Short mmCIF file of C-alpha atoms in Angstrom, two decimals:
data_model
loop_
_atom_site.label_atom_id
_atom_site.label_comp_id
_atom_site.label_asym_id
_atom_site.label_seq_id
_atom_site.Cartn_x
_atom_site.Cartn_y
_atom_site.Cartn_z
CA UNK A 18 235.31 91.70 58.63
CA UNK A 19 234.46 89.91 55.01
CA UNK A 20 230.66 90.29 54.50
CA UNK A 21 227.98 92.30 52.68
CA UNK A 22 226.77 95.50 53.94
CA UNK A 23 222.77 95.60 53.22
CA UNK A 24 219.18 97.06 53.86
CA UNK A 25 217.59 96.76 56.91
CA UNK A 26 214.72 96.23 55.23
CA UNK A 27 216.28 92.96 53.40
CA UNK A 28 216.42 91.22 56.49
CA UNK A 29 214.40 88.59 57.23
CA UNK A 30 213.72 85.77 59.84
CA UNK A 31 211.59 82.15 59.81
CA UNK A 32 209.71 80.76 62.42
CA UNK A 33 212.97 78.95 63.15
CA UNK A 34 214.72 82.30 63.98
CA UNK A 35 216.95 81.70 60.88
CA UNK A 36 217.85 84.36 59.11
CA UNK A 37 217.79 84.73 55.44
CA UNK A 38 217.28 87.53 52.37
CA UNK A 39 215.98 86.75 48.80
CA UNK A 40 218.06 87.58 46.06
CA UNK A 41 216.55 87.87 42.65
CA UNK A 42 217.33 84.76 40.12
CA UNK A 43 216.24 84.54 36.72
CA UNK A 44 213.02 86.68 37.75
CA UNK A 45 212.50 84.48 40.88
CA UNK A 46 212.99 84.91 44.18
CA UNK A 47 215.75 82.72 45.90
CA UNK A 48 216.05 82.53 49.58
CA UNK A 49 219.38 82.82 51.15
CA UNK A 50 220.36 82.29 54.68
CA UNK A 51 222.37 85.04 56.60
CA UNK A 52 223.92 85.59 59.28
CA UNK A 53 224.49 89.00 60.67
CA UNK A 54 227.56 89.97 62.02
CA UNK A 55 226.90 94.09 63.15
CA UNK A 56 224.59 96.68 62.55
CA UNK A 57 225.63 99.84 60.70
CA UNK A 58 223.75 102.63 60.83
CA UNK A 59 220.53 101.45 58.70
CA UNK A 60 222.58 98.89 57.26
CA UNK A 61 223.41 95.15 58.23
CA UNK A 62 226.58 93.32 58.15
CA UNK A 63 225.99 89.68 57.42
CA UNK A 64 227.55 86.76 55.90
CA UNK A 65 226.19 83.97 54.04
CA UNK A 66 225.57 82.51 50.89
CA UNK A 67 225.63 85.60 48.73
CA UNK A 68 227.60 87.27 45.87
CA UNK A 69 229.08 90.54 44.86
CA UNK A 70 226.43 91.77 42.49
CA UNK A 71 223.21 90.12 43.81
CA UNK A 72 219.73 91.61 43.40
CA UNK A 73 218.61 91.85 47.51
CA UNK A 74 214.66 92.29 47.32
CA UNK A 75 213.97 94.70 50.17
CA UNK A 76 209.81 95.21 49.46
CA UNK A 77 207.17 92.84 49.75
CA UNK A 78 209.25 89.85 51.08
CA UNK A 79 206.18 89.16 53.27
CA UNK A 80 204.28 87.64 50.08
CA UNK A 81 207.27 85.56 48.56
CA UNK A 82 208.15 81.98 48.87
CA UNK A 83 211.48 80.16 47.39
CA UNK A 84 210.91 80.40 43.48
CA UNK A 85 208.32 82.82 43.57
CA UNK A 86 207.83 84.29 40.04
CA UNK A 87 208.35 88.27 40.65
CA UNK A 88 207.76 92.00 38.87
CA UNK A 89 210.22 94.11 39.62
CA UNK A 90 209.16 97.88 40.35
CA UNK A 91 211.74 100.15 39.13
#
């Protein structure tokens, strides 16, 4: 199955039930919906609007919004 394996901890859902992930643009935060396809271990399957080589924030998603301006923590 085509898709991208990722963090549990990327995952996340609206008050729609959607699911989505943000990816890291340009230092911003860009929303993505998802769909997950299985679990793996502590990983997720999903599909969606995403490319090999994207930034998947998987900390502090709780205080972003599309576009937010972010610091990266190495």
């Amino acid at each position: 199955a085509a898709g991208f394996l990722i963090s549990n901890k990327a995952l996340q859902q609206d008050l729609q039930g959607n699911q989505f992930v943000y990816v890291i643009e340009n230092n911003t935060a860009q929303k993505r919906e998802v769909k997950t396809i299985a679990l793996i271990d502590k990983k997720i399957l999903v599909s969606g609007n995403l490319k090999e080589g994207d930034e998947i924030i998987i900390a502090g998603q709780d205080k972003l919004r599309q576009s937010s301006l972010i610091n990266i923590a190495q």
